[in-house]
Structure formats: structure tokens, C-alpha cells
PDB file of C-alpha atoms in Angstrom:
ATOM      1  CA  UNK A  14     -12.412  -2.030  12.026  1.00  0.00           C
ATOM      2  CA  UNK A  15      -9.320  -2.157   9.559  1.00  0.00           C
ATOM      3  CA  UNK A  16      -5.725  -3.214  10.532  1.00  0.00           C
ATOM      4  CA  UNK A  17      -4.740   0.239  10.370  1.00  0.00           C
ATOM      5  CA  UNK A  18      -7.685   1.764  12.307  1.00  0.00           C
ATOM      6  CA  UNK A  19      -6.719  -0.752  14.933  1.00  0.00           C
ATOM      7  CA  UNK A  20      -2.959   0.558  15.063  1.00  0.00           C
ATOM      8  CA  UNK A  21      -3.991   4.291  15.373  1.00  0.00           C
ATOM      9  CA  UNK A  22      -6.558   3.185  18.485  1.00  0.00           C
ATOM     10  CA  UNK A  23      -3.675   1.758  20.083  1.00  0.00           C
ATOM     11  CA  UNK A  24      -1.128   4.224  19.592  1.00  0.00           C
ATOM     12  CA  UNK A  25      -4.012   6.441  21.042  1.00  0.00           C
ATOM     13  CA  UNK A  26      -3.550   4.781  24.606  1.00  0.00           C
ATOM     14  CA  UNK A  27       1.008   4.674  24.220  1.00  0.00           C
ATOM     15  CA  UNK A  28       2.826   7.615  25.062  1.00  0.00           C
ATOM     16  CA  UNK A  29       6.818   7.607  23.856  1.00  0.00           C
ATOM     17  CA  UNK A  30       6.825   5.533  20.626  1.00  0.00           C
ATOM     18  CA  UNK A  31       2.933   5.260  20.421  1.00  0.00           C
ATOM     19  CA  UNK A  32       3.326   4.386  16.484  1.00  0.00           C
ATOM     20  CA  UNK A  33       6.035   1.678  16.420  1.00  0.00           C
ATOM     21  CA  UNK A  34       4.860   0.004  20.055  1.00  0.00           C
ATOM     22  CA  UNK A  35       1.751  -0.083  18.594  1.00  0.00           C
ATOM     23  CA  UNK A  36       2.576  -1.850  15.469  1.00  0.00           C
ATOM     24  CA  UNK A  37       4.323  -4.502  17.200  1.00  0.00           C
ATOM     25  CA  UNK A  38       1.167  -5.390  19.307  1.00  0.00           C
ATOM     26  CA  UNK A  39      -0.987  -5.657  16.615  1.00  0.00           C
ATOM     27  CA  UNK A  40       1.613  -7.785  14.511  1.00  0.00           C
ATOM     28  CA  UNK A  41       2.071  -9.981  17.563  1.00  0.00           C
ATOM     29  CA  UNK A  42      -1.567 -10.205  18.078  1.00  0.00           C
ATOM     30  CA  UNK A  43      -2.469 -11.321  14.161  1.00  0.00           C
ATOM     31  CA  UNK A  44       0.462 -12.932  13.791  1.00  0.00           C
ATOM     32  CA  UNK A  45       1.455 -10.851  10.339  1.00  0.00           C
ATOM     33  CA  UNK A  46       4.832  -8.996   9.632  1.00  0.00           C
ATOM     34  CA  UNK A  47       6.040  -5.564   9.140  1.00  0.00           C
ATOM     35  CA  UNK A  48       5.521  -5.791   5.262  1.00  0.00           C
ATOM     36  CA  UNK A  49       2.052  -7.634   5.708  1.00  0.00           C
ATOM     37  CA  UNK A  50       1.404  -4.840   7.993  1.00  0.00           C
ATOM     38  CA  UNK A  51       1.662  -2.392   5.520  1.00  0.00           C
ATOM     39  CA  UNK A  52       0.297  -3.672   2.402  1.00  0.00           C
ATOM     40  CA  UNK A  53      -3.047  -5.390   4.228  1.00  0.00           C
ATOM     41  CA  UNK A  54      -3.427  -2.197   6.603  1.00  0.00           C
ATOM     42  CA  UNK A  55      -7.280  -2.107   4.914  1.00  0.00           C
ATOM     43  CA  UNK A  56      -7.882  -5.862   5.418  1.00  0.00           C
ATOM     44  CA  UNK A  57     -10.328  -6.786   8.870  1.00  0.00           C
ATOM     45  CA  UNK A  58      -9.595  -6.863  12.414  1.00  0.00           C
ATOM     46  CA  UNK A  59     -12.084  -9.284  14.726  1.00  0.00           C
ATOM     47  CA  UNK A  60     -13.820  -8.160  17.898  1.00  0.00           C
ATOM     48  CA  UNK A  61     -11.853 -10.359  19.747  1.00  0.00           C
ATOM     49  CA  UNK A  62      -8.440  -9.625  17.808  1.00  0.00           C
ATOM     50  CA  UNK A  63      -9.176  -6.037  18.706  1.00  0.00           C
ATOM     51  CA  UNK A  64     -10.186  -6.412  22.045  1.00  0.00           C
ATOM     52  CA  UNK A  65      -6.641  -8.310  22.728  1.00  0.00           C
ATOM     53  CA  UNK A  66      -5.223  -5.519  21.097  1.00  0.00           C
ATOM     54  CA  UNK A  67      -6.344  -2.875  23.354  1.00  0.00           C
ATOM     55  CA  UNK A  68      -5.912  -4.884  26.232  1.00  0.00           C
ATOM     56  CA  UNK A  69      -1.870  -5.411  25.710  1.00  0.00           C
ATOM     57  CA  UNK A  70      -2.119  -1.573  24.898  1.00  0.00           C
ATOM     58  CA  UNK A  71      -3.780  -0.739  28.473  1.00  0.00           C
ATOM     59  CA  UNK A  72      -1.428  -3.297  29.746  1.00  0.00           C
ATOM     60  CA  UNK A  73       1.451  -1.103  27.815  1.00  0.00           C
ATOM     61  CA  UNK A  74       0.233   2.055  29.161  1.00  0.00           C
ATOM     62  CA  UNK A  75       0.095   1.335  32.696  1.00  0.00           C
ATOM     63  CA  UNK A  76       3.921   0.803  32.648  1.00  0.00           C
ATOM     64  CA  UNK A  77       4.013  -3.015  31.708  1.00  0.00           C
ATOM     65  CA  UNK A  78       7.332  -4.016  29.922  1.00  0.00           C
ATOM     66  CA  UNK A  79       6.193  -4.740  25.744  1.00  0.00           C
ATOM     67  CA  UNK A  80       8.531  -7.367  25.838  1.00  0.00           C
ATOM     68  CA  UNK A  81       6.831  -9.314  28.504  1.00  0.00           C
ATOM     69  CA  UNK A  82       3.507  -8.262  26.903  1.00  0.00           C
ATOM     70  CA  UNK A  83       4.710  -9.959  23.675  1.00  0.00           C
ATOM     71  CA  UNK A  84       6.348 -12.585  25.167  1.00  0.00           C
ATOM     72  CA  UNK A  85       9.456 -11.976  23.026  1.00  0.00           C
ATOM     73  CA  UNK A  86      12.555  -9.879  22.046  1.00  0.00           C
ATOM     74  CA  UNK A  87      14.891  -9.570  19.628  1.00  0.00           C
ATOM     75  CA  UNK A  88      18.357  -9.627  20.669  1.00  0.00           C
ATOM     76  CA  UNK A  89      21.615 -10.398  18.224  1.00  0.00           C
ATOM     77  CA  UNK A  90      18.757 -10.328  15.580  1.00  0.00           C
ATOM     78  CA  UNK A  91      17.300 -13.182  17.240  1.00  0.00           C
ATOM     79  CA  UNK A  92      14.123 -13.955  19.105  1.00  0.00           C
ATOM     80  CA  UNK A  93      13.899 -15.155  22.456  1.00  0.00           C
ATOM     81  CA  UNK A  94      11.275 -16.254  24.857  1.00  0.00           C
ATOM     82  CA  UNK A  95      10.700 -13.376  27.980  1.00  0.00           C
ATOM     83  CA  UNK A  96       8.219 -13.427  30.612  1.00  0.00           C
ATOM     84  CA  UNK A  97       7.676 -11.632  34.423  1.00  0.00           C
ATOM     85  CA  UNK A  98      10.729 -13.349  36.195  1.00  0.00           C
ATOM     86  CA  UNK A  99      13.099 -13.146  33.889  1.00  0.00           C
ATOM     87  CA  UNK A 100      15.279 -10.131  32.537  1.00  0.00           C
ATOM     88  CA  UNK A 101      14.419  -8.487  29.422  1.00  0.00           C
ATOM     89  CA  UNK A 102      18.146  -8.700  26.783  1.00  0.00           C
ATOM     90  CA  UNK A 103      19.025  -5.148  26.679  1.00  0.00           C
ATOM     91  CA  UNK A 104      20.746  -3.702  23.325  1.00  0.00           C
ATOM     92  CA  UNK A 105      23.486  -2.634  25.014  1.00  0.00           C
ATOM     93  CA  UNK A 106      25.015  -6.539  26.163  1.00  0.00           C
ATOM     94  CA  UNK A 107      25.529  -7.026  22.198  1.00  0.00           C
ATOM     95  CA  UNK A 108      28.749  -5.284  23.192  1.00  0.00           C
ATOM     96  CA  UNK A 109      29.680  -8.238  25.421  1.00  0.00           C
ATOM     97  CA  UNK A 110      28.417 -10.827  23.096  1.00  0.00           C
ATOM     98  CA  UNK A 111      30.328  -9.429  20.287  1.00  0.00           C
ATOM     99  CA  UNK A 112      33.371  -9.088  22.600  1.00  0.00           C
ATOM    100  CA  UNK A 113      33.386 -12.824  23.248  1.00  0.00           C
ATOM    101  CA  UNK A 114      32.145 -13.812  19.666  1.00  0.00           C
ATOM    102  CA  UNK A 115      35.759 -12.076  18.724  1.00  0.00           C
ATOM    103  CA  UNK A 116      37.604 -14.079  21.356  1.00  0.00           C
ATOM    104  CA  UNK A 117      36.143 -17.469  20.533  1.00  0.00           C
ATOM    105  CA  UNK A 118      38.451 -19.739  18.887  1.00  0.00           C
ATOM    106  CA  UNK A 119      37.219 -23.439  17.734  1.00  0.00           C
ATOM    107  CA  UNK A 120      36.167 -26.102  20.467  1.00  0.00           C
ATOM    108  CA  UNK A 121      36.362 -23.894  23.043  1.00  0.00           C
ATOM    109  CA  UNK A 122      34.461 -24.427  26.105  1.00  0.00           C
ATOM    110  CA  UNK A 123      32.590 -21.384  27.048  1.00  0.00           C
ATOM    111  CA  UNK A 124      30.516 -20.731  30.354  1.00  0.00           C
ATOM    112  CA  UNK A 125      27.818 -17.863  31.034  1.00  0.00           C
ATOM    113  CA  UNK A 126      27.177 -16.830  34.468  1.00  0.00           C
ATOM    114  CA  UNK A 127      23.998 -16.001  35.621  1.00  0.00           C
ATOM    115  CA  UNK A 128      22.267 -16.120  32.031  1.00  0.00           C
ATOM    116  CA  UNK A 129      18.457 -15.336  32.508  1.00  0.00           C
ATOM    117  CA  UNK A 130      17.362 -15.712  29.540  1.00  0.00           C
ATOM    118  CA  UNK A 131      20.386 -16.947  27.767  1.00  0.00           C
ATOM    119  CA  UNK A 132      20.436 -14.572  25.479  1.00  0.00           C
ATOM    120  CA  UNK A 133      24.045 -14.003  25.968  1.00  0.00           C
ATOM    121  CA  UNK A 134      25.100 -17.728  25.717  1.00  0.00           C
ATOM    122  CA  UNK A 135      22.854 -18.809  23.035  1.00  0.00           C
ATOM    123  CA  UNK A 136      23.925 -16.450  20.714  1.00  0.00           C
ATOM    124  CA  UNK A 137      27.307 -16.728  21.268  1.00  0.00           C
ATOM    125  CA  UNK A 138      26.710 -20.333  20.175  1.00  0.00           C
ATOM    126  CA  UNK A 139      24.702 -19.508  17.135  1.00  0.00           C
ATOM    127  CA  UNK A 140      27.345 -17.750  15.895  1.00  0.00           C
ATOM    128  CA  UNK A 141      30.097 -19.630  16.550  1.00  0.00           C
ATOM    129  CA  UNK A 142      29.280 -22.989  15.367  1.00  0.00           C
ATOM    130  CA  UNK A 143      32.079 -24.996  16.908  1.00  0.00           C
ATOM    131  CA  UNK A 144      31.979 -24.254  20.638  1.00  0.00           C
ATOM    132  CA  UNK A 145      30.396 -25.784  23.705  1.00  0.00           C
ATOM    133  CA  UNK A 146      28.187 -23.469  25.995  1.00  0.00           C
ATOM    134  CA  UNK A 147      27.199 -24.378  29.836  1.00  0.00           C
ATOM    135  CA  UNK A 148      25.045 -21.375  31.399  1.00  0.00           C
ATOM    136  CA  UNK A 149      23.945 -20.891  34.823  1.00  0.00           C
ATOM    137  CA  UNK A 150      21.409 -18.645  36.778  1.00  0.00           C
ATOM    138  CA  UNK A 151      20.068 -19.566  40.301  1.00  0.00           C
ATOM    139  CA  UNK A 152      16.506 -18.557  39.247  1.00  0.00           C
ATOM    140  CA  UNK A 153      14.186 -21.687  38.241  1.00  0.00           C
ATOM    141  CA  UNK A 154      12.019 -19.321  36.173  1.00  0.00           C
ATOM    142  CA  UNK A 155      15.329 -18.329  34.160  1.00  0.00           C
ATOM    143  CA  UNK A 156      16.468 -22.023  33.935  1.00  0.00           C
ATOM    144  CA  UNK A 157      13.184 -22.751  32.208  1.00  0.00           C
ATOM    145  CA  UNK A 158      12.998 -19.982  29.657  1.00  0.00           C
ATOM    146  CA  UNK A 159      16.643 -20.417  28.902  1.00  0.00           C
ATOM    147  CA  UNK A 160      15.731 -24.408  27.908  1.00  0.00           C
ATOM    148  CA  UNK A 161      13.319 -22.808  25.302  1.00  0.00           C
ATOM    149  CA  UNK A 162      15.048 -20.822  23.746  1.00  0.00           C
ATOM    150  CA  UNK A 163      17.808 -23.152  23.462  1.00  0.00           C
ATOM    151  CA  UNK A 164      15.285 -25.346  21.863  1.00  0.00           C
ATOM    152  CA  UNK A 165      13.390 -22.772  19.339  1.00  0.00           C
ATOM    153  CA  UNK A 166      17.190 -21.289  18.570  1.00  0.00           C
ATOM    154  CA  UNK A 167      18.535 -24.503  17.722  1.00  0.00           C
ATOM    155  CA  UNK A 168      21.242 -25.279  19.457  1.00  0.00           C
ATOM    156  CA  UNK A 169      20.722 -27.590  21.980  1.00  0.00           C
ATOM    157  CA  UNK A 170      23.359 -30.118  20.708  1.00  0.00           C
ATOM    158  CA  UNK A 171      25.971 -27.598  22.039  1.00  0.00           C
ATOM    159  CA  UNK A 172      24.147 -25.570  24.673  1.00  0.00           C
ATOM    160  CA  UNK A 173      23.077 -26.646  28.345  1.00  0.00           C
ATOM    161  CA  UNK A 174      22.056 -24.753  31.455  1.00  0.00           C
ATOM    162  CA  UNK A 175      21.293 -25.531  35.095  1.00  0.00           C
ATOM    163  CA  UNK A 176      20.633 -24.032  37.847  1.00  0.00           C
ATOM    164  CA  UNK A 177      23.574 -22.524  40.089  1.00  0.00           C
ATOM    165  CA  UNK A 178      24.104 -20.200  43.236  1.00  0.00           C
ATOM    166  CA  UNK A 179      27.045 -18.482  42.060  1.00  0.00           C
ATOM    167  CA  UNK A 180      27.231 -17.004  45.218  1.00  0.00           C
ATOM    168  CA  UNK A 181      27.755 -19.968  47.217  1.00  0.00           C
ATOM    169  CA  UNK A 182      28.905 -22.369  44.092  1.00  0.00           C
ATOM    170  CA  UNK A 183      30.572 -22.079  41.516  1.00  0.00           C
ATOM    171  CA  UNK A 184      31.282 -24.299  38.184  1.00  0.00           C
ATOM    172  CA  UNK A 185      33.395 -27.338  38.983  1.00  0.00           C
ATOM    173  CA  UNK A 186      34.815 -27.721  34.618  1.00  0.00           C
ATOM    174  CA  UNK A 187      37.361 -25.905  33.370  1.00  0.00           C
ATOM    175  CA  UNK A 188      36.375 -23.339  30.715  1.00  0.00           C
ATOM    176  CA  UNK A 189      38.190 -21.053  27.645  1.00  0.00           C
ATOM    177  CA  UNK A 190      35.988 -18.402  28.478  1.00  0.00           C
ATOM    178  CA  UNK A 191      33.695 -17.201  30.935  1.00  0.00           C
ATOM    179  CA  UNK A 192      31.333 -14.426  30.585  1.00  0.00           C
ATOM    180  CA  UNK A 193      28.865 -12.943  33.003  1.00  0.00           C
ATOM    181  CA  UNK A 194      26.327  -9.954  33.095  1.00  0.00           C
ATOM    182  CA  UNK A 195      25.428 -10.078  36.273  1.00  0.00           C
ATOM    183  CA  UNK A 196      22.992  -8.280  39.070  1.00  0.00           C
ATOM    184  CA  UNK A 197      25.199  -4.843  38.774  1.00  0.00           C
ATOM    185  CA  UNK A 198      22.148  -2.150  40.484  1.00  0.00           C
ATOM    186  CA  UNK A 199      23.722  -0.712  43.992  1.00  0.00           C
ATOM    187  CA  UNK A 200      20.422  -1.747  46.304  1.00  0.00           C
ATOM    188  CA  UNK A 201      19.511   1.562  47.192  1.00  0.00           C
ATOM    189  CA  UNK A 202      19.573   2.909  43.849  1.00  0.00           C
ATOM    190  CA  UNK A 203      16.482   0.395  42.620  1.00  0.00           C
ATOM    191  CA  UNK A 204      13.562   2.447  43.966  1.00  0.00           C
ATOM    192  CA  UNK A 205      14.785   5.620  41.235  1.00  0.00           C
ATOM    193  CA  UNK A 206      14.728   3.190  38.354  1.00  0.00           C
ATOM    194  CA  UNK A 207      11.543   3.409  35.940  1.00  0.00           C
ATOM    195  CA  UNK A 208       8.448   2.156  37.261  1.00  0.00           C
ATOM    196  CA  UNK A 209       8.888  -0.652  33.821  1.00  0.00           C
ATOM    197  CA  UNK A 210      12.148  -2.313  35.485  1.00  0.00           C
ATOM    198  CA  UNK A 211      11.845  -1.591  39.256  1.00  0.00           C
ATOM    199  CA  UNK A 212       8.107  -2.522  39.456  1.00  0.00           C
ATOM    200  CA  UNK A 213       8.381  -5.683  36.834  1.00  0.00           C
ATOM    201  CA  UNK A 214      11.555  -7.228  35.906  1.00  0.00           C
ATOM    202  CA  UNK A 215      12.947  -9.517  38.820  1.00  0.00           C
ATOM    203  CA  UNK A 216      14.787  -7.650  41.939  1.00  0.00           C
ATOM    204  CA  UNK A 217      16.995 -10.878  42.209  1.00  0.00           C
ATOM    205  CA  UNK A 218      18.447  -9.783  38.416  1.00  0.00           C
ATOM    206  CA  UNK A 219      18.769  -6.426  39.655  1.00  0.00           C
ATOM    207  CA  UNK A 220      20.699  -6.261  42.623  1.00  0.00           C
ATOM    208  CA  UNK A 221      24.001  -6.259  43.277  1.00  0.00           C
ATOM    209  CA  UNK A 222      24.172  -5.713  46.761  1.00  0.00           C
ATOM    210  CA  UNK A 223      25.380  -2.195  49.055  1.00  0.00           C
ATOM    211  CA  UNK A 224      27.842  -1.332  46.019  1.00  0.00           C
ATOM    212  CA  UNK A 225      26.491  -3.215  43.136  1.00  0.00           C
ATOM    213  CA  UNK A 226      29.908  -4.842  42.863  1.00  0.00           C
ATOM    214  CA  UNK A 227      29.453  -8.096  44.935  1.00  0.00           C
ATOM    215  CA  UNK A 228      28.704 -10.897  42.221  1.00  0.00           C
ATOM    216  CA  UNK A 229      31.449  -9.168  40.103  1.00  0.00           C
ATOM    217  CA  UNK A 230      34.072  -9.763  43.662  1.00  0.00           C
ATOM    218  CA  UNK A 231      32.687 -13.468  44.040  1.00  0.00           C
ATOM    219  CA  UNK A 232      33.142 -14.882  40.098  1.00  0.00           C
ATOM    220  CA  UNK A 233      36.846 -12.855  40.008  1.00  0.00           C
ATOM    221  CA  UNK A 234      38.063 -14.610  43.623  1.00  0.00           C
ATOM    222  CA  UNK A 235      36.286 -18.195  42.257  1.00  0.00           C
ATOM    223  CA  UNK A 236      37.447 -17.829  38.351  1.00  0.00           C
ATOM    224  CA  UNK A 237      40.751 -19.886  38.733  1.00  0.00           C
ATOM    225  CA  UNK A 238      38.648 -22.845  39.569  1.00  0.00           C
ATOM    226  CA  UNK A 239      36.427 -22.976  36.055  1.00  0.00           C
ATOM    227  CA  UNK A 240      38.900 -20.914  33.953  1.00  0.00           C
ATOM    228  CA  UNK A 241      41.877 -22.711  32.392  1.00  0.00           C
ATOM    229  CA  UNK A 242      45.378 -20.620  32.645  1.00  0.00           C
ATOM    230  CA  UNK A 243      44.958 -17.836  29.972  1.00  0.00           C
ATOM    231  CA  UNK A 244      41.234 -17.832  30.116  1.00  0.00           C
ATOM    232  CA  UNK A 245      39.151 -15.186  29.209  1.00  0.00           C
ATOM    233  CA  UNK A 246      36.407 -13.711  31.939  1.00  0.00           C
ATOM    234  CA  UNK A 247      34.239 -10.843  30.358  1.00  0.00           C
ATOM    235  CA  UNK A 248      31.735  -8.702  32.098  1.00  0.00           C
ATOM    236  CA  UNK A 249      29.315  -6.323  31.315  1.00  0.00           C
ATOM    237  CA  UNK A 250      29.306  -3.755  34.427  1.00  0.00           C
ATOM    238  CA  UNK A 251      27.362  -0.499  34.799  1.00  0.00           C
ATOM    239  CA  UNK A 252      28.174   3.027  33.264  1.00  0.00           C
ATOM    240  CA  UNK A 253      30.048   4.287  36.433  1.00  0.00           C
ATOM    241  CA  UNK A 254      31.387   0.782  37.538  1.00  0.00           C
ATOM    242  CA  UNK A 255      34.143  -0.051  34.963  1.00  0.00           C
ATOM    243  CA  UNK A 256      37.664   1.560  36.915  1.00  0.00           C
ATOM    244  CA  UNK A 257      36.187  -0.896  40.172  1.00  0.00           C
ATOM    245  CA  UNK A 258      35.956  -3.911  38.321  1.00  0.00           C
ATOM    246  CA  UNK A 259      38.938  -3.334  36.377  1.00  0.00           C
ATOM    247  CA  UNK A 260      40.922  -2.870  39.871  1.00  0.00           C
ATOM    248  CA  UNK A 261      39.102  -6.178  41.214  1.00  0.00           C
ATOM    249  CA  UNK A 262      40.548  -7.839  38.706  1.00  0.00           C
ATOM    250  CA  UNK A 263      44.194  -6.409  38.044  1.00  0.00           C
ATOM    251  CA  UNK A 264      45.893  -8.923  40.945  1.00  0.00           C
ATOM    252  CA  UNK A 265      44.284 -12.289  39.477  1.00  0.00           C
ATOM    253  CA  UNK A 266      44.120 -11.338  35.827  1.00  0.00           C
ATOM    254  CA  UNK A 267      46.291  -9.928  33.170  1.00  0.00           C
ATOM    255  CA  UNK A 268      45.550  -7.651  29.831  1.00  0.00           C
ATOM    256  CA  UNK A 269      42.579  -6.176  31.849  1.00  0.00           C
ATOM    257  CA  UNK A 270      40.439  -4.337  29.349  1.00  0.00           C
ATOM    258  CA  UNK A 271      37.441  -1.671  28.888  1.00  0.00           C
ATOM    259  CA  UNK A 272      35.532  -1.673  26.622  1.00  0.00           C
ATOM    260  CA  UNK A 273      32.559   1.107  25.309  1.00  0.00           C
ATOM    261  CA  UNK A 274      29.466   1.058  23.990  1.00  0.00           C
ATOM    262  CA  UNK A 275      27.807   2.504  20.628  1.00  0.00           C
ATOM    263  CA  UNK A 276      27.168   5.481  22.914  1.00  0.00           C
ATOM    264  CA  UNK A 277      30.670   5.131  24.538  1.00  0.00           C
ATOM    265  CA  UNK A 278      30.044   4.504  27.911  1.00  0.00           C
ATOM    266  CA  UNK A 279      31.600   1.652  29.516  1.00  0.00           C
ATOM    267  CA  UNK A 280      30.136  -1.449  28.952  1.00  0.00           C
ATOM    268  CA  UNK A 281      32.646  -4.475  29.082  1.00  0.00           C
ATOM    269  CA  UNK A 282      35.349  -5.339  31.411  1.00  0.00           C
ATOM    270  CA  UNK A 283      37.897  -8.290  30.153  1.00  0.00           C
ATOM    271  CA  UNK A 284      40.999 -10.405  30.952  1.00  0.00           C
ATOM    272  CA  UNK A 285      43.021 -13.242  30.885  1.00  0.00           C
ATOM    273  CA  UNK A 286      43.571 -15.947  33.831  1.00  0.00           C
ATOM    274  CA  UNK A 287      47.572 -15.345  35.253  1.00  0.00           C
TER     275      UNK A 287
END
């Protein structure tokens, strides 16, 4: 069977973007781009090539995230490491990486709160090249994907993270900026999510407690110990949650901010140590 036969059998077994889902399995499985793709769609497929293929399309199908299936996802048009444990970089907290990027000023000290993946911290760093980056996260799992793609993003001379309980810690440096996207889901609301992020991603990512507002409470009433006067906190907080966190943070914080989208819902709440 040819490359593009292969594609078309696997789309066969995808529902909602069959096509493009598809031809990012079988790229990831030959290890070929999008243009290679195209012009060597006659070229062979192996039995075994195939067989992976339409195994990480069964995989797909029965509600599996594609990013954990790949291993990878592109976020601030870079890649980064994923796997079962750790949450998947969603489009939308470009907003909040953008947000800081603007705010970033040279040899500032910048510190991301629970960072999974640090997706958020890393590429802050990447694109600011003169600024120091310490992330955080209390999940090993996330600790040890973040160290990888620190490495295979190059910026470990500037970037470190360790392991922290931000609920019962917090950072003990004083930073320029700190910038979180934290557990935000109310509890009760995690059973409606779709089966892909309530059956796979990691509850303790998820879950921000009765009103999903409790990690957002705990860095605000902590931030004057990490943030130097006139810092800069920045969160990304859920659709409906942006007039709460904004309130939280009016007595402690000045210039409180929100910020939209692309599809102009609220996505970013910032502010500025008193």
C-alpha cells in the first residue's frame, strides 16, 4: 500500500477532521513532512509502518487525545514533548504568552506557576532572549517533560523548573513577572467535559476546586512574597471567570486588566503589585 492509500484507510476510522488527523499520524509515523507528504503520496508504506498507523488511528477513534498519540504539539509554533499526565498547550494560552512576551523588558526575572508542560515559560524565553525563567508544577510527571523540552527548545541556560505545591508553598525569589494558567475547571463541572480531556488529560491540571477559583485566591494572597513592587501577575482564567478574578485581585493589585481572545472571550487577567 501507497502513502496515500494509507492516509485514506486512516481517515476511514477518524470522525471530525478525518483528513488532516490522519495526515499527521502517518507523517509522525514515517517521519516525512507535509510537503514530502504530498509529493511521495505514491511512494511505499511497510506492513509494520501501516499497522502502527492504524493502530494510533483506533487509538484516535476511541477518544484518545492525537497529541498524546504523537507525543507532540505545536504551540507558539514550537514543538513540545506531551504524554498521559501532563496537559496538552491549548491555542488559546498564546493569548497569555503574548501578553507577557509584550510586558517583558530585558533581565527580567520571570516565574510560571504551575507550568505542565512549560509551554508557557519556555516560549516566553525563546522569544525573549534576555530574561531568566523559573517554572513550577507540583506534578513529577510535568517536572520531567518540562526538563525536555527545555532541553530540545534550547534554552536551558536561562530556563529551570522544580517541583512546587503552590498550594502550600510558594516561590521564596523575587520576580518581574509572574504568570500562571492554572487548574481553573469548577469540580463538578469535569464529568460534562469531552470524554478526550475528562477521561485522559490529568484531573490534578483540571481542577480548581468547588468554584474553580481556588489556585487563582492562593497565588493573588502569596504574590507579594515572589513579586517585586510593580510586578506583573498574569492569568489565564476560564470564559465565565474573568469579573471574579479581576475582583480577587483589585485590593492587592493595581491597573487590573482583561484581556480577550481571537474569539473574544475572556482569556487573560493582569496587574501590577501595589
Amino acid at each position: 500500500m501507497v502513502i496515500s492509500e494509507t492516509v485514506l484507510s486512516a481517515a476511514k476510522l477518524l470522525a471530525e477532521n478525518a483528513r488532516f488527523e490522519a495526515e499527521l499520524i502517518v507523517m509522525n509515523v514515517l517521519g516525512i513532512s507535509r510537503s514530502e507528504l504530498v509529493l511521495h503520496g505514491k511512494s511505499e508504506v511497510t506492513a509494520d509502518e501501516h499497522e502502527k498507523i492504524i493502530k494510533f488511528a483506533n487509538r484516535r477513534k476511541s477518544g484518545e487525545p492525537l497529541q498524546y498519540i504523537l507525543g507532540e504539539c505545536e504551540f507558539m509554533s514550537l514543538q513540545f514533548s506531551v504524554s498521559p499526565g501532563v496537559l496538552i498547550p491549548r491555542a488559546d494560552t498564546e493569548t497569555l504568552v503574548e501578553t507577557v512576551i509584550e510586558n517583558c523588558e530585558d533581565s527580567m526575572k520571570v516565574i510560571d506557576i504551575c507550568s505542565g508542560s512549560g509551554c508557557i515559560g519556555i516560549s516566553i524565553a525563546h522569544y525573549v532572549k534576555d530574561i531568566l525563567v523559573d517554572m513550577v508544577d507540583i506534578s513529577d510527571k510535568a517536572v520531567e517533560t518540562a526538563k525536555k523540552n527545555i532541553a530540545a527548545n534550547g534554552v536551558g541556560e536561562r530556563v529551570k523548573v522544580k517541583k512546587m505545591d503552590i498550594l502550600n508553598e510558594y516561590p521564596l525569589e523575587k520576580y518581574d513577572i509572574a504568570v500562571s494558567n492554572p487548574p481553573y475547571i469548577e469540580t463538578e463541572v469535569i464529568d460534562t467535559l469531552q470524554t478526550e480531556v475528562k477521561d485522559y488529560e490529568p484531573l490534578i491540571a483540571l481542577d480548581g476546586g468547588n468554584d474553580g477559583l481556588i489556585f487563582y485566591q492562593r497565588i493573588i494572597d502569596t504574590a507579594s512574597n515572589f513579586l517585586k513592587n510593580n510586578g506583573l501577575l498574569a492569568f489565564e482564567i476560564g470564559y465565565n471567570q474573568g469579573e471574579s478574578v479581576k475582583a480577587m485581585m483589585s485590593e492587592n493589585f493595581k491597573n487590573v486588566e482583561l484581556i480577550k481572545d481571537l474569539c473574544g472571550n475572556d482569556r487573560v487577567v493582569i496587574g501590577r503589585l501595589k
